[in-house]
């Protein structure tokens, strides 16, 4: 039921996904991101399910670019 409530999000949203996530496919994340109005979707190369841990510099670059 989550996917039917995502359209209620009104805050500026960044969804960051590990390009090599072995638990959840990138296509899954993209589909959810499309349901959030104005959501920006970013993939982090060479990262799996924990991009903030596996590629912290790339993760922070994406976050900083989003909040600017």
Coordinates of N, CA and C in Angstrom, one line a residue:
X1 N 0.8 -1.2 0.0 CA 0.0 0.0 0.0 C 0.9 1.3 0.0
X2 N 2.2 1.1 0.3 CA 3.0 2.3 0.3 C 3.0 3.0 -1.0
X3 N 3.1 2.3 -2.1 CA 3.2 2.9 -3.4 C 2.0 3.8 -3.7
X4 N 0.9 3.5 -3.1 CA -0.3 4.4 -3.3 C -0.4 5.6 -2.4
X5 N 0.6 5.7 -1.5 CA 0.6 6.9 -0.6 C 1.8 7.8 -0.9
X6 N 2.7 7.4 -1.8 CA 3.9 8.2 -2.1 C 3.5 9.5 -2.7
X7 N 2.4 9.6 -3.5 CA 2.0 10.8 -4.1 C 1.6 11.9 -3.1
X8 N 1.5 11.5 -1.9 CA 1.1 12.5 -0.8 C 2.3 13.3 -0.3
X9 N 3.5 12.9 -0.7 CA 4.7 13.6 -0.2 C 4.8 14.9 -0.9
X10 N 5.0 15.9 -0.1 CA 5.1 17.3 -0.7 C 6.4 17.9 -0.5
X11 N 7.3 17.3 0.3 CA 8.6 17.8 0.5 C 9.5 17.5 -0.7
X12 N 10.5 18.4 -0.9 CA 11.5 18.1 -1.9 C 12.2 16.8 -1.6
X13 N 12.3 15.9 -2.5 CA 12.8 14.6 -2.2 C 13.9 14.1 -3.1
X14 N 14.9 13.5 -2.5 CA 16.0 12.9 -3.2 C 16.0 11.4 -2.8
X15 N 16.0 10.6 -3.8 CA 16.1 9.1 -3.5 C 17.5 8.7 -4.1
X16 N 18.3 8.1 -3.2 CA 19.6 7.7 -3.6 C 19.6 6.2 -3.5
X17 N 20.1 5.5 -4.6 CA 20.1 4.1 -4.7 C 21.5 3.6 -5.1
X18 N 21.9 2.5 -4.6 CA 23.1 1.9 -5.0 C 22.9 1.2 -6.3
X19 N 23.8 1.5 -7.3 CA 23.6 0.9 -8.6 C 23.8 -0.6 -8.6
X20 N 24.4 -1.2 -7.6 CA 24.6 -2.6 -7.6 C 23.9 -3.3 -6.4
X21 N 22.8 -2.7 -6.0 CA 22.0 -3.2 -4.9 C 21.5 -4.6 -5.2
X22 N 21.9 -5.5 -4.4 CA 21.6 -6.9 -4.6 C 20.3 -7.3 -3.9
X23 N 19.7 -6.5 -3.1 CA 18.5 -6.7 -2.4 C 17.2 -6.2 -3.1
X24 N 17.4 -5.0 -3.7 CA 16.3 -4.3 -4.3 C 16.8 -3.7 -5.6
X25 N 16.2 -4.0 -6.7 CA 16.6 -3.6 -8.0 C 16.4 -2.1 -8.2
X26 N 17.3 -1.5 -9.0 CA 17.2 -0.1 -9.3 C 15.8 0.3 -9.9
X27 N 15.3 -0.6 -10.7 CA 14.0 -0.4 -11.4 C 12.9 -0.2 -10.3
X28 N 13.0 -0.9 -9.2 CA 12.1 -0.8 -8.1 C 12.1 0.6 -7.5
X29 N 13.3 1.1 -7.3 CA 13.5 2.4 -6.7 C 13.0 3.5 -7.7
X30 N 13.3 3.4 -9.0 CA 12.8 4.3 -10.0 C 11.3 4.4 -10.0
X31 N 10.7 3.2 -9.9 CA 9.2 3.2 -10.0 C 8.6 3.9 -8.8
X32 N 9.2 3.7 -7.6 CA 8.7 4.4 -6.4 C 9.0 5.9 -6.5
X33 N 10.2 6.3 -7.0 CA 10.5 7.7 -7.1 C 9.6 8.4 -8.1
X34 N 9.1 7.7 -9.1 CA 8.2 8.3 -10.1 C 6.8 8.7 -9.4
X35 N 6.5 8.0 -8.3 CA 5.3 8.2 -7.6 C 5.3 9.4 -6.7
X36 N 6.5 9.9 -6.4 CA 6.7 11.1 -5.5 C 6.9 12.3 -6.4
X37 N 6.0 13.3 -6.3 CA 6.0 14.5 -7.2 C 7.4 15.2 -7.1
X38 N 8.0 15.4 -8.2 CA 9.3 16.1 -8.2 C 10.5 15.4 -7.7
X39 N 10.3 14.2 -7.4 CA 11.4 13.4 -6.8 C 12.6 13.3 -7.7
X40 N 13.8 13.5 -7.2 CA 15.0 13.3 -7.9 C 15.6 11.9 -7.5
X41 N 15.9 11.1 -8.5 CA 16.5 9.8 -8.3 C 17.9 9.7 -8.8
X42 N 18.8 9.3 -7.9 CA 20.2 9.2 -8.2 C 20.8 7.8 -7.9
X43 N 21.6 7.3 -8.8 CA 22.2 6.0 -8.5 C 23.7 6.3 -8.2
X44 N 24.2 5.5 -7.2 CA 25.6 5.6 -6.8 C 26.4 4.4 -7.4
X45 N 27.3 4.6 -8.3 CA 28.1 3.5 -8.9 C 28.9 2.8 -7.8
X46 N 29.1 1.5 -8.0 CA 29.9 0.7 -7.2 C 29.4 0.7 -5.7
X47 N 28.1 0.8 -5.6 CA 27.5 0.7 -4.3 C 26.3 -0.2 -4.3
X48 N 26.1 -0.9 -3.2 CA 25.0 -1.9 -3.1 C 23.9 -1.3 -2.3
X49 N 23.4 -2.0 -1.3 CA 22.2 -1.6 -0.5 C 22.5 -0.4 0.5
X50 N 23.8 -0.2 0.7 CA 24.1 0.9 1.7 C 25.1 1.9 1.0
X51 N 24.6 2.7 0.1 CA 25.5 3.6 -0.6 C 26.2 4.6 0.3
X52 N 25.5 5.0 1.3 CA 26.0 6.0 2.3 C 27.3 5.4 3.0
X53 N 27.4 4.1 3.1 CA 28.5 3.5 3.8 C 29.5 3.0 2.8
X54 N 29.1 2.5 1.6 CA 29.9 1.9 0.6 C 30.7 2.9 -0.2
X55 N 30.0 4.1 -0.5 CA 30.6 5.1 -1.3 C 30.2 6.5 -0.7
X56 N 30.7 6.8 0.5 CA 30.3 8.0 1.3 C 30.6 9.3 0.5
X57 N 31.7 9.4 -0.2 CA 32.0 10.6 -0.9 C 31.0 10.9 -2.0
X58 N 30.7 9.8 -2.8 CA 29.7 10.0 -3.9 C 28.3 10.3 -3.3
X59 N 28.0 9.6 -2.2 CA 26.7 9.9 -1.5 C 26.6 11.3 -1.1
X60 N 27.6 11.8 -0.4 CA 27.5 13.2 0.1 C 27.6 14.2 -1.1
X61 N 28.2 13.9 -2.1 CA 28.2 14.8 -3.3 C 26.8 14.9 -3.8
X62 N 26.1 13.8 -3.9 CA 24.7 13.8 -4.4 C 23.8 14.6 -3.4
X63 N 24.0 14.4 -2.1 CA 23.2 15.2 -1.1 C 23.5 16.6 -1.2
X64 N 24.8 17.0 -1.2 CA 25.1 18.4 -1.3 C 24.6 19.1 -2.5
X65 N 24.6 18.4 -3.7 CA 24.1 18.9 -4.9 C 22.6 19.1 -4.8
X66 N 21.9 18.3 -4.1 CA 20.5 18.3 -3.9 C 20.1 19.5 -3.1
X67 N 20.8 19.7 -2.0 CA 20.4 20.8 -1.0 C 20.8 22.2 -1.4
X68 N 21.6 22.3 -2.4 CA 22.1 23.6 -2.9 C 21.0 24.3 -3.6

